[in-house]
XYZ file of C-alpha atoms in Angstrom:
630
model
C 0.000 0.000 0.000
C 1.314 3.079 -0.989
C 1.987 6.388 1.063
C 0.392 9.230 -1.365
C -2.945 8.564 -0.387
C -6.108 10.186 -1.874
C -5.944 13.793 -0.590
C -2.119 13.841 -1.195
C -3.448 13.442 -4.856
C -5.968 15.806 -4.660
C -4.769 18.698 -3.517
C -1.137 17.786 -5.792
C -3.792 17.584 -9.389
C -5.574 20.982 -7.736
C -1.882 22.880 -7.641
C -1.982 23.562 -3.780
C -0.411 20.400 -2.295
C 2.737 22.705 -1.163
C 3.962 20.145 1.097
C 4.387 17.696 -1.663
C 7.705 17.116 -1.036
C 6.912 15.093 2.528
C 5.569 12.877 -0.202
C 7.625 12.920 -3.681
C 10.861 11.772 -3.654
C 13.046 9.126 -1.442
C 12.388 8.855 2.006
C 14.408 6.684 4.447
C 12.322 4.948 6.950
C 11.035 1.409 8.075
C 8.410 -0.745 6.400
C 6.817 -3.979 8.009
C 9.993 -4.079 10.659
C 12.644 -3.039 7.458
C 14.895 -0.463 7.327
C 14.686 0.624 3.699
C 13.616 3.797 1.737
C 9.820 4.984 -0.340
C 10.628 5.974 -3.717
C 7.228 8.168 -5.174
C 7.634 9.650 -8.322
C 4.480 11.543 -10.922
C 5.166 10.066 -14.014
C 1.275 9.832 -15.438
C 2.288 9.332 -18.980
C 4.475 6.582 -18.481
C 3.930 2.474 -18.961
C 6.397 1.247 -16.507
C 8.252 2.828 -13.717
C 11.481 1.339 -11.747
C 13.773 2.310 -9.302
C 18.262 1.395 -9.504
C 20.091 2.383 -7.265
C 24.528 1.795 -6.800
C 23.603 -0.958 -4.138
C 23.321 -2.931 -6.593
C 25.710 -1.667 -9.145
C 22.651 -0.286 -11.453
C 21.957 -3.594 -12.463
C 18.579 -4.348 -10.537
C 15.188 -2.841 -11.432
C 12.638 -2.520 -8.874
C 9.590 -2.241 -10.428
C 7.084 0.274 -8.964
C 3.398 0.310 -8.255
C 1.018 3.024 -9.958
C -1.706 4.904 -8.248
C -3.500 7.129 -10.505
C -0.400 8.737 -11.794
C 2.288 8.261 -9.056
C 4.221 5.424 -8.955
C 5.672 3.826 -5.266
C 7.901 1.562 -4.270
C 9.463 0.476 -0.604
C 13.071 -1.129 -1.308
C 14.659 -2.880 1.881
C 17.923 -2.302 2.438
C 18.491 0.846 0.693
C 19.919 3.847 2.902
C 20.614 7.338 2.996
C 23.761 8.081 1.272
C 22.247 5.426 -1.692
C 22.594 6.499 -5.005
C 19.627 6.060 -7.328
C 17.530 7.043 -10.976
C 14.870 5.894 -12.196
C 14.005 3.796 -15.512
C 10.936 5.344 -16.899
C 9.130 3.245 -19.696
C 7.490 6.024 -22.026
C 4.562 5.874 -24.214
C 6.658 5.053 -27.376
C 8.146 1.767 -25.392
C 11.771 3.428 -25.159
C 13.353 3.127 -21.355
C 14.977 6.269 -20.253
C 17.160 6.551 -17.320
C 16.151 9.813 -14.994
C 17.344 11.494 -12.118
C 14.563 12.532 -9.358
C 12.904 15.560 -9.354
C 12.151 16.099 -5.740
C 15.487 14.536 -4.768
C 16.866 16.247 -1.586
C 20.528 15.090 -2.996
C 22.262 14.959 -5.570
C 26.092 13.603 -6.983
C 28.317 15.700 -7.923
C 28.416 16.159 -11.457
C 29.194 14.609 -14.360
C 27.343 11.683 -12.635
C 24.415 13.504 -11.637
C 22.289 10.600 -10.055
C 20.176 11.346 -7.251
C 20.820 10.487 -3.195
C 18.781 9.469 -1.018
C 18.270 11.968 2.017
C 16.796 12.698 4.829
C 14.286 15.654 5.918
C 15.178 15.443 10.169
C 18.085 14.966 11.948
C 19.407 18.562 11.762
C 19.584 20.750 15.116
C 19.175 24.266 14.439
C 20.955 27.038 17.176
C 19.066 29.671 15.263
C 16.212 30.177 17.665
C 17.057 33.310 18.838
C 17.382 35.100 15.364
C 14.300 33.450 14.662
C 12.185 34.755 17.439
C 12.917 38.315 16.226
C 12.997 38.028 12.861
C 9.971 40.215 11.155
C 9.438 39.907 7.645
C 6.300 41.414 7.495
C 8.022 44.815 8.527
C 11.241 44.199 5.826
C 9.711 46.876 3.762
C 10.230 49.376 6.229
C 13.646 48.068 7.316
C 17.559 48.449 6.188
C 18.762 45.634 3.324
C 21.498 45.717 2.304
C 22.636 43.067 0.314
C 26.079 40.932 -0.264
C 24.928 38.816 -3.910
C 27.159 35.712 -3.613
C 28.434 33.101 -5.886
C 30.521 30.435 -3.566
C 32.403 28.513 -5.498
C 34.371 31.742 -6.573
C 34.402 33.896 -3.655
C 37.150 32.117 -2.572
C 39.278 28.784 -3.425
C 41.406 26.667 -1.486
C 42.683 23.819 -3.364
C 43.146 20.820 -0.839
C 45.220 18.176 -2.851
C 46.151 17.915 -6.495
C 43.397 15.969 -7.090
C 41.142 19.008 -5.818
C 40.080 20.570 -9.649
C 37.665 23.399 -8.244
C 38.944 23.912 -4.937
C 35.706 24.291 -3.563
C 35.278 24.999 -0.198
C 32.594 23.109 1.861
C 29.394 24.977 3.077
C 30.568 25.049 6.735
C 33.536 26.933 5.532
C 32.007 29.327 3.678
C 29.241 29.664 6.548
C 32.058 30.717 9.079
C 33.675 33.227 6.925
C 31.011 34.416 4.983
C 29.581 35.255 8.426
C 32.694 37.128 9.494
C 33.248 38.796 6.587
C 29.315 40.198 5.883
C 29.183 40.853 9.921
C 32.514 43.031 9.752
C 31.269 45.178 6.595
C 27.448 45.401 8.118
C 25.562 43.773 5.158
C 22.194 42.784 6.692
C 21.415 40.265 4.358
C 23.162 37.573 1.545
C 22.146 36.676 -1.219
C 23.052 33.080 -2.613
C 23.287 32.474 -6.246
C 23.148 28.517 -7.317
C 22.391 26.465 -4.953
C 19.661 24.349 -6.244
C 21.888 21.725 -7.922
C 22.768 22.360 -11.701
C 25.235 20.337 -14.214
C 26.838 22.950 -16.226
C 29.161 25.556 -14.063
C 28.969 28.335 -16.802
C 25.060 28.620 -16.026
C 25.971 30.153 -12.753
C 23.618 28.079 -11.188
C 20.204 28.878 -13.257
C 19.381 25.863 -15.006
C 18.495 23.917 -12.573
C 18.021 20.091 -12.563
C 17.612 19.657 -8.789
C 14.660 22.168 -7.166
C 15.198 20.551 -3.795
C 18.973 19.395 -3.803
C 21.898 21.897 -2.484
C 24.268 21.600 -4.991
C 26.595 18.530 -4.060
C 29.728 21.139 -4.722
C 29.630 22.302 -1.615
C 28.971 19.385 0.186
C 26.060 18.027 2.219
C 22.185 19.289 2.894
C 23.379 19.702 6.532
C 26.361 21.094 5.407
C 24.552 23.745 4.173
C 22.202 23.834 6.933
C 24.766 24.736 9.134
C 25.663 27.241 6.919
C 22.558 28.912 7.220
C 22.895 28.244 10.999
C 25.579 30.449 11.458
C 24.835 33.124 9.243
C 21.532 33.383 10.989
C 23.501 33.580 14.779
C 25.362 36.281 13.389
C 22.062 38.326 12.663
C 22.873 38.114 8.510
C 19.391 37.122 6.451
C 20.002 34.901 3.703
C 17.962 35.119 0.191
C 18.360 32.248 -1.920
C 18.320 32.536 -5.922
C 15.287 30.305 -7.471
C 14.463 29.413 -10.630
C 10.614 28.921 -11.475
C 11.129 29.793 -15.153
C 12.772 27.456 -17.162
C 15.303 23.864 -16.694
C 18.024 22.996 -18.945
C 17.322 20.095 -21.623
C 19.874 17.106 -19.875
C 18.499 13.765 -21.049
C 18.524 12.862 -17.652
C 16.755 14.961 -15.785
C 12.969 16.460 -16.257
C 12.940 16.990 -20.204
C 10.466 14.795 -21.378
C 10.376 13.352 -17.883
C 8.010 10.241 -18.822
C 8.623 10.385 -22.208
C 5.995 12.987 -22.727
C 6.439 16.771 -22.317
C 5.563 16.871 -18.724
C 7.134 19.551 -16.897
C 7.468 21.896 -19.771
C 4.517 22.961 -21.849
C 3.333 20.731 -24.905
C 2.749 23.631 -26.839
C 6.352 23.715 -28.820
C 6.148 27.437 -29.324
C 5.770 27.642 -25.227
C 7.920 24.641 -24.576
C 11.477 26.224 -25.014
C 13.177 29.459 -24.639
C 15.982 29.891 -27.456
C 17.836 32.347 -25.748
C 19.276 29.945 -23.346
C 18.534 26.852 -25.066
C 16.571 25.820 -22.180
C 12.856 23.510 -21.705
C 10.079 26.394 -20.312
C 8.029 25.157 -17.256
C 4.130 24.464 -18.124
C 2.744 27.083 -15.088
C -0.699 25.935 -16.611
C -0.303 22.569 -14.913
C -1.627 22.532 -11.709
C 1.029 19.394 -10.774
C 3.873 22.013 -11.882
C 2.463 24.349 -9.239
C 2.422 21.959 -6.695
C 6.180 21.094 -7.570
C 7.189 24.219 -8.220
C 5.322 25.983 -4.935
C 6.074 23.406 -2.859
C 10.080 23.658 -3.547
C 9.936 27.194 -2.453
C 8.067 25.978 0.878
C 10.644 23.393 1.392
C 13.991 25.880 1.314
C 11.743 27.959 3.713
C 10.657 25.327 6.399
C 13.587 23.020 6.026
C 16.356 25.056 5.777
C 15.078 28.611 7.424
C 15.740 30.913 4.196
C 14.624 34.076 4.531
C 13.416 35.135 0.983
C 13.133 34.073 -2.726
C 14.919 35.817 -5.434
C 12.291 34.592 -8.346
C 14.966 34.501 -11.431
C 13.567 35.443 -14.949
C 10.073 36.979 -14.236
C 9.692 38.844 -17.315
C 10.620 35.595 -19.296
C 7.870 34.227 -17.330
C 5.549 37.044 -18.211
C 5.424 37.273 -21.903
C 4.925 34.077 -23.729
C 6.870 36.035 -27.065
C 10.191 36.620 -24.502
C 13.146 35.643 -27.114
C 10.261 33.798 -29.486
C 10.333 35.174 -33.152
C 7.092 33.525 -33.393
C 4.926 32.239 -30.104
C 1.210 31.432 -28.995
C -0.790 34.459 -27.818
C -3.379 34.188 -24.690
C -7.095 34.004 -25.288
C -7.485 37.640 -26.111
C -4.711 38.008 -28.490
C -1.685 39.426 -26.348
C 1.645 38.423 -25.288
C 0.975 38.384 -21.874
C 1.238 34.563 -20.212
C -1.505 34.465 -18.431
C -0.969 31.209 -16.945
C 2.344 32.265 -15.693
C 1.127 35.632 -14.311
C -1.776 33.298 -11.807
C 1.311 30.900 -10.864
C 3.477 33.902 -9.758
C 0.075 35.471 -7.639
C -0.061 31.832 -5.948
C 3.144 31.727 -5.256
C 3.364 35.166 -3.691
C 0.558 34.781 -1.847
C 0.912 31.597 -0.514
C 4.809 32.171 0.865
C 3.801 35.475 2.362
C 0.633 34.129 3.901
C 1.804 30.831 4.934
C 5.300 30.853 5.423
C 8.354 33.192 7.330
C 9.207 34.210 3.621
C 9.219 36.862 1.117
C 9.571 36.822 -2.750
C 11.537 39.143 -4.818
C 11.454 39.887 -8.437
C 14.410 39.786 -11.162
C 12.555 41.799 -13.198
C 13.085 43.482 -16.168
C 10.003 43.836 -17.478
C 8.187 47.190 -18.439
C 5.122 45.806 -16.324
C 3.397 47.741 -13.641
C 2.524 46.653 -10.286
C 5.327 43.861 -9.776
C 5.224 44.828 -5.721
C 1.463 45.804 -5.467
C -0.889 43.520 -3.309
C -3.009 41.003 -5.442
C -5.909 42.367 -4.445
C -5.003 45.518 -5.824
C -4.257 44.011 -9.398
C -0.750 43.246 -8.611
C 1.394 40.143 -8.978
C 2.511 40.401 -4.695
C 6.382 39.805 -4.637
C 7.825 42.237 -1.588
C 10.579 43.824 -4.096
C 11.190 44.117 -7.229
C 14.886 44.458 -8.344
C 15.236 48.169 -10.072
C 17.024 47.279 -13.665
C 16.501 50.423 -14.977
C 18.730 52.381 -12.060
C 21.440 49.711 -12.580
C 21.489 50.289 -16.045
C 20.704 54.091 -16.254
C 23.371 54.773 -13.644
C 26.409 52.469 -15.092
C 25.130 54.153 -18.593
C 26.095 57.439 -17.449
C 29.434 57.038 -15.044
C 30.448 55.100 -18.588
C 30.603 58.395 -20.927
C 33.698 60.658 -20.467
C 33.430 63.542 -17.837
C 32.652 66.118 -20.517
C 30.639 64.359 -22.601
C 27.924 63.217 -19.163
C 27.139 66.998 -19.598
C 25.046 65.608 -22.667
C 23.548 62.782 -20.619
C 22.761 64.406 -17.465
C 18.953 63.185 -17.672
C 19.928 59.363 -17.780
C 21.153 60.232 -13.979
C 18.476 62.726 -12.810
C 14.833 61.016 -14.371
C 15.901 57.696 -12.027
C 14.000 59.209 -9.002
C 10.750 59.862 -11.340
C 9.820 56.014 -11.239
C 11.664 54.893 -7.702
C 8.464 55.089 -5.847
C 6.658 52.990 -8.400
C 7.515 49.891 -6.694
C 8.821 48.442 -3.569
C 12.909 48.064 -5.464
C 16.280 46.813 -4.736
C 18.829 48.841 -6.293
C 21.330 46.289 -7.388
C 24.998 46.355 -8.906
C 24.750 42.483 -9.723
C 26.829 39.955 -11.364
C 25.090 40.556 -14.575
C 26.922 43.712 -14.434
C 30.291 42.423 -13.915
C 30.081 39.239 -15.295
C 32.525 38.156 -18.556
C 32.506 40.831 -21.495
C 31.100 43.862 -19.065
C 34.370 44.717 -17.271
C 34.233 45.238 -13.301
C 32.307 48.348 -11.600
C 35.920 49.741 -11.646
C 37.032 49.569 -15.073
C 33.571 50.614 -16.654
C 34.672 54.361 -16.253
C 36.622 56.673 -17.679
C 39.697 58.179 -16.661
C 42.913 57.641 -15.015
C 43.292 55.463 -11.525
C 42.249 58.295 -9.490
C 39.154 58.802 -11.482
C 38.354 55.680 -11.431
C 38.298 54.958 -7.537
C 36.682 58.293 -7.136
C 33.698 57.398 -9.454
C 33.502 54.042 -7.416
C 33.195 56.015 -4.701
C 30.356 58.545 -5.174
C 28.571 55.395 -7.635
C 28.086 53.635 -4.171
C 27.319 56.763 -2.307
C 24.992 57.463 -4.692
C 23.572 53.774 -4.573
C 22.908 54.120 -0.559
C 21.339 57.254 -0.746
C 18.978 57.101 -3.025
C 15.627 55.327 -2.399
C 15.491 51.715 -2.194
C 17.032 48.673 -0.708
C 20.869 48.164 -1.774
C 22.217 44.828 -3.356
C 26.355 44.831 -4.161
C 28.036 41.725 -6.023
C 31.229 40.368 -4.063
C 34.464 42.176 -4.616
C 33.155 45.325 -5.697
C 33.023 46.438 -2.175
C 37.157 46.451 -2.873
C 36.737 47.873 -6.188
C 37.598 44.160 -7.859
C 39.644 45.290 -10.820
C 38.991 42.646 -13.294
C 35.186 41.026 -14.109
C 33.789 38.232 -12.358
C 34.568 34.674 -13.386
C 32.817 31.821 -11.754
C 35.956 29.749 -12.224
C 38.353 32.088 -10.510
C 38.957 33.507 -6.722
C 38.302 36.903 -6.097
C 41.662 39.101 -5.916
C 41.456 39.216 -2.581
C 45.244 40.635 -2.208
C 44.006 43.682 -3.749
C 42.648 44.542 -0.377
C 46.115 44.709 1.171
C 46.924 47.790 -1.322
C 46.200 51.094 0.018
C 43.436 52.057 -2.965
C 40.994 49.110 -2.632
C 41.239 49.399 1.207
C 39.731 52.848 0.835
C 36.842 51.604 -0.970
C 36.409 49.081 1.444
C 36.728 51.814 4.463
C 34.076 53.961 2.357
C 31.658 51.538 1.653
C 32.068 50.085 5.513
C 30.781 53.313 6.703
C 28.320 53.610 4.059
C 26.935 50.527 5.101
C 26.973 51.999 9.080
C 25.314 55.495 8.075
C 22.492 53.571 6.258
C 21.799 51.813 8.447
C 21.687 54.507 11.621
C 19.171 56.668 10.007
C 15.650 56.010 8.991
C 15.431 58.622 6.381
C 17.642 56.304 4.356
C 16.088 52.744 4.767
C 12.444 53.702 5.853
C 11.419 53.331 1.985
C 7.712 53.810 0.900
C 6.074 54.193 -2.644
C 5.578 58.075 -0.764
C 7.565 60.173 -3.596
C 7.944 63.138 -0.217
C 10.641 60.843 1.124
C 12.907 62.349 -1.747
C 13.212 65.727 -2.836
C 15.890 67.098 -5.566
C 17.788 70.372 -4.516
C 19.669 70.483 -7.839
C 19.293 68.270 -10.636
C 19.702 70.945 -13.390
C 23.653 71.029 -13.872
C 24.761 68.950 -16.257
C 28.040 70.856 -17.111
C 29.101 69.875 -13.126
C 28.354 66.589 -13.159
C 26.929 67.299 -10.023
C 23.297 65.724 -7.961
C 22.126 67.043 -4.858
C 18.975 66.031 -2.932
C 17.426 65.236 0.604
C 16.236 62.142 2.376
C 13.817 62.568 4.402
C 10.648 61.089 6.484
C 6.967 62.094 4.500
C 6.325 64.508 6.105
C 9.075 67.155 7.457
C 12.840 67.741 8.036
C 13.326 65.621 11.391
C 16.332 63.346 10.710
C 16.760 64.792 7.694
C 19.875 64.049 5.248
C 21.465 65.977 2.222
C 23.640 64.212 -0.084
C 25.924 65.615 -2.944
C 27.457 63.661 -5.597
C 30.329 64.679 -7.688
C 31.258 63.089 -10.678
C 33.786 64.890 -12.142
C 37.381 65.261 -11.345
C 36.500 68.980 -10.971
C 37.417 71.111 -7.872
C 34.390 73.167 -7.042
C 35.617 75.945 -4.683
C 33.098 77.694 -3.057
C 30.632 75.110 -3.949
C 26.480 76.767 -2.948
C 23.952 74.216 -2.094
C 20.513 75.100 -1.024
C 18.582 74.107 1.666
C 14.888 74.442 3.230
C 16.199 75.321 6.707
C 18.242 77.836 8.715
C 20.751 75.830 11.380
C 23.571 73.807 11.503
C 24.410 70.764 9.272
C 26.738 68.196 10.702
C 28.746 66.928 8.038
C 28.638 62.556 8.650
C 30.174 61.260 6.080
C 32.476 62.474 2.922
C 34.015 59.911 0.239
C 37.307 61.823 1.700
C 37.033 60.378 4.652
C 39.330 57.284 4.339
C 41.574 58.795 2.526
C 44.871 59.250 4.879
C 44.503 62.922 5.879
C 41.007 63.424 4.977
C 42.764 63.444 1.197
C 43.468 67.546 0.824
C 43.088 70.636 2.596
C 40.687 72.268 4.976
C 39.304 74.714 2.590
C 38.615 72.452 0.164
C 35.534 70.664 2.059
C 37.011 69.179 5.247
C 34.568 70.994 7.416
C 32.671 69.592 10.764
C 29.783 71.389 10.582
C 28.597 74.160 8.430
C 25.617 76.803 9.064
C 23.024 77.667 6.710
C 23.355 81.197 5.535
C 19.759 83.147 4.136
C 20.187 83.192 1.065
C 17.960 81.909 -2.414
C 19.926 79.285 -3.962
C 18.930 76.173 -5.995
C 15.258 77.496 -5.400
C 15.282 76.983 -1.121
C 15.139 79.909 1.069
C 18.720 78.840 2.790
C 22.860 78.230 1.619
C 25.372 76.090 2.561
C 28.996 76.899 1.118
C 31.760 74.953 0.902
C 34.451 73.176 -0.955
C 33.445 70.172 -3.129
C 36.408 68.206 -4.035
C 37.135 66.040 -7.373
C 34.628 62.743 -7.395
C 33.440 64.104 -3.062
C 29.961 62.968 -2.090
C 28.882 64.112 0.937
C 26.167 63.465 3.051
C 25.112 66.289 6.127
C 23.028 66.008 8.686
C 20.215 68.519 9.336
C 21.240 69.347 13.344
């Protein structure tokens, strides 16, 4: 008698069985006094179902029982640790060898079989971060993000049979912890961990929705990994891939020798740009895998949030299709995705810890609103347009950004649109796109000046904050999953002063609300000058909705211009308190007195930049500043 009993199947056909998991898969236990493991896989299409596993050296089939369109098996004898596929009969007679979709392990690739695993066993020390942790309030409190890729933060090659020097999870969880704890990132983000066969995908076709990536070591090995993070007070966001699944014969293409997971339709089923099989959101089995997967990294392994990859791919069935299937009125919109994404959303905010964000680069409205306001639900959308807008414009020579100055300044006209992330991601540093560093002009000087008032700019401006590894050092060449960060460079006296800068950037955004307390309220920004292109100069205020109280004003210079005697205008008489300058690191506050090393400066009457008040002062080459309204 099989385990998947009749509401199991209910609910899984309906699309809301989001527990699934407890189900699917291999599950160690004991049978009529046997120790053994459950094998239940969905394979409704196919004639015959059996499980191998490398107990007996892949030469034994265990046949398997079918309900209505799962197929069970208990073998005795088979533990954790077992290696196993299954042999899937299809429709046309041909046997295919496949590994398990709701595996919780995986082998390390090229052999890319599945592992048997367990769900318990684990003891978490977390409780205390747990017990006053408050997503429902992350909206209105500081992120700031460290985006992740482990196998090439950093190396350590063990023997010379060690070909990726990969370090293990509980590695990486005790210095990833130090390191984010000592800069002040609240939260990391992971990229790749759902286990994946090809390394140059980064991690985003995914064969494994429930399997931690077998690079890294084990499930608990990455348990504890969240473990300490979370005792060190650092969230963690996990990259997840709901969109699409790479086309390995051994994994879910064609699963029982029928399109399954991906849509029948072959002008839905693929997506050419990546060569990859498109899931079939329509079926409500797909939503039940699919949903439940984002439960399971949730309750099982206590991550925080969701990073949904791909959501406009998701959203318009014509995304990279010269010719495609349009919805029942016409339109390009994928209607079937768009209801999978509101049940996801709704169903991790409302019954989960979680939160979902959006990779989003679509030009659609309402990625953040609440469902039953005609939005899709996802907590934050990641803001596309300022990442590309502002590397656009630090990448045109000094003069020449006279001629762009709008690309910089119309940013703020859409930031309160949504509930956004302002991200400098690995798409922007990744092979062919050159590092945050090298993407501007000038000479070294410039260059580490730009860096400077880019992230200034970044954590003053509304929004949450995202940062790739090693540009918080100014990494001077582009990312490459293959490769080690440079970490060396932060012994040399330049990329120490970015770190220094963006340290205290990190501290100061964190200290005051006017900074992190975002809201779709447009009053929480206010320009004082955007209208001076031939500077290369922004100034504007932070502040609550409704007055001056904890107020901030920030200036941005990016030129390698001295402005002496520099005017700024402000709504209020008093004293501003000068808390931060990009000069700051630099040994000796980096030049004289006169030009802008002031404590504290006090507003003079006088019209400028359209407010009643003036501050004066001198604004060195590449200086952003941020004051304090005393």
């Amino acid at each position: 008698m099989g385990v998947f009993t009749g509401t199991d199947s209910y609910y899984f056909h309906q699309g809301t069985n989001y527990e699934v998991y407890q189900k699917m898969g291999a599950h160690p236990g004991k049978e009529n006094g046997k120790n053994g493991t459950r094998f239940v896989v969905w394979a409704p299409n196919a004639r015959e179902v059996a499980v191998i596993t490398d107990a007996d050296d892949w030469e034994r089939e265990y046949p398997m029982e079918r309900g209505d369109s799962v197929w069970e098996v208990f073998i005795p004898g088979v533990k954790e640790g077992a290696a196993y596929r299954y042999v899937i009969t299809g429709p046309d007679g041909m046997k295919r060898q496949k590994s398990d979709p709701y595996a919780f392990r995986s082998q390390l690739r090229p052999y890319n079989a599945s592992v048997v695993g367990r769900l318990d066993g684990y003891r978490w020390k977390d409780g205390e971060y747990q017990s006053r942790r408050d997503n429902t309030k992350i909206v209105e409190s500081p992120m700031a993000i460290y985006e992740v890729h482990l196998g090439s933060w950093k190396k350590e090659y063990k023997s010379e049979e060690d070909e990726d020097g990969f370090l293990n999870y509980r590695e990486l969880g005790e210095q990833l912890a130090a390191y984010v704890a000592d800069m002040g990132y609240t939260h990391i983000e992971l990229m790749g961990i759902c286990e994946y066969p090809y390394d140059p995908s980064w991690g985003y076709q995914v064969t494994g929705q429930y399997a931690p990536t077998a690079r890294y070591g084990t499930p608990d090995d990455f348990r504890y990994m969240i473990d300490v993070l979370h005792q060190n007070g650092i969230a963690v966001i996990l990259d997840w891939v709901p969109a699409h699944f790479p086309q390995d014969d051994y994994a879910m293409s064609r699963f029982d020798g029928t399109p399954l997971y991906e849509s029948a339709d072959p002008l839905r089923a693929e997506y050419p740009i990546w060569g990859t099989k498109a899931y079939d959101h329509g079926k409500p089995e797909v939503r039940s895998f699919l949903i439940s997967s984002a439960f399971y990294w949730i309750n099982e392994f206590h991550i925080d949030a969701l990073r949904v990859d791909a959501v406009a791919a998701m959203l318009y069935a014509d995304f990279s299709r010269p010719t495609f299937t349009p919805n029942i009125h016409g339109g390009h919109i994928n209607y079937e995705s768009t209801d999978f994404l509101k049940q996801l959303c709704s169903e991790v905010t409302d019954r989960t810890t979680g939160y979902i964000i959006a990779e989003d680069s679509s030009i659609e409205q309402g990625i953040t609103e609440d469902i039953h306001k005609g939005g899709l639900g996802f907590t934050f959308k990641w803001n596309m347009g300022w990442m590309y807008d502002t590397l656009k414009y630090l990448s045109y020579d000094f003069h020449e950004r006279r001629n762009h100055h709008h690309v910089l300044t119309h940013i703020p006209d859409y930031a309160f649109t949504e509930n956004f992330i302002l991200v400098l991601s690995h798409d922007d540093v990744c092979p062919g796109k050159g590092s945050i560093l090298t993407k501007q002009p000038g000479n070294s000087f410039d260059r580490f000046g730009g860096v400077k008032a880019l992230y200034t700019f970044q954590f003053t401006h509304p929004g949450k904050k995202l940062l790739f590894m090693g540009q918080d050092f100014a990494q001077i060449e582009e990312w490459d999953f293959s490769k080690s960060l440079d970490w060396y460079l932060t012994e040399d006296d330049a990329h120490q002063d970015v770190m220094k800068t963006m340290r205290r950037l990190l501290e100061i955004y964190k200290k005051y609300p006017a900074l992190y307390a975002d809201s779709k309220d447009s009053r929480i920004f206010e320009w004082i000058n955007r209208d001076w292109p031939d500077s290369n100069i922004i100034s504007y205020i932070r502040k609550n909705p409704y007055n001056y109280d904890g107020a901030l004003v920030v200036v941005c210079n990016f030129s390698p211009w001295h402005h002496h005697g520099y005017a700024c205008g402000v709504p209020k008489e008093g004293r501003y308190e000068r808390i931060f300058s990009t000069y700051d690191t630099v040994p000796g506050g980096g030049g004289p007195e006169e030009l802008g090393g002031f404590p504290v400066l006090e507003a003079e009457r006088a019209v400028c930049d359209g407010k009643p008040y003036r501050l004066s002062y001198g604004l060195r080459p590449f200086e952003a500043i941020i004051l304090r309204m005393m």
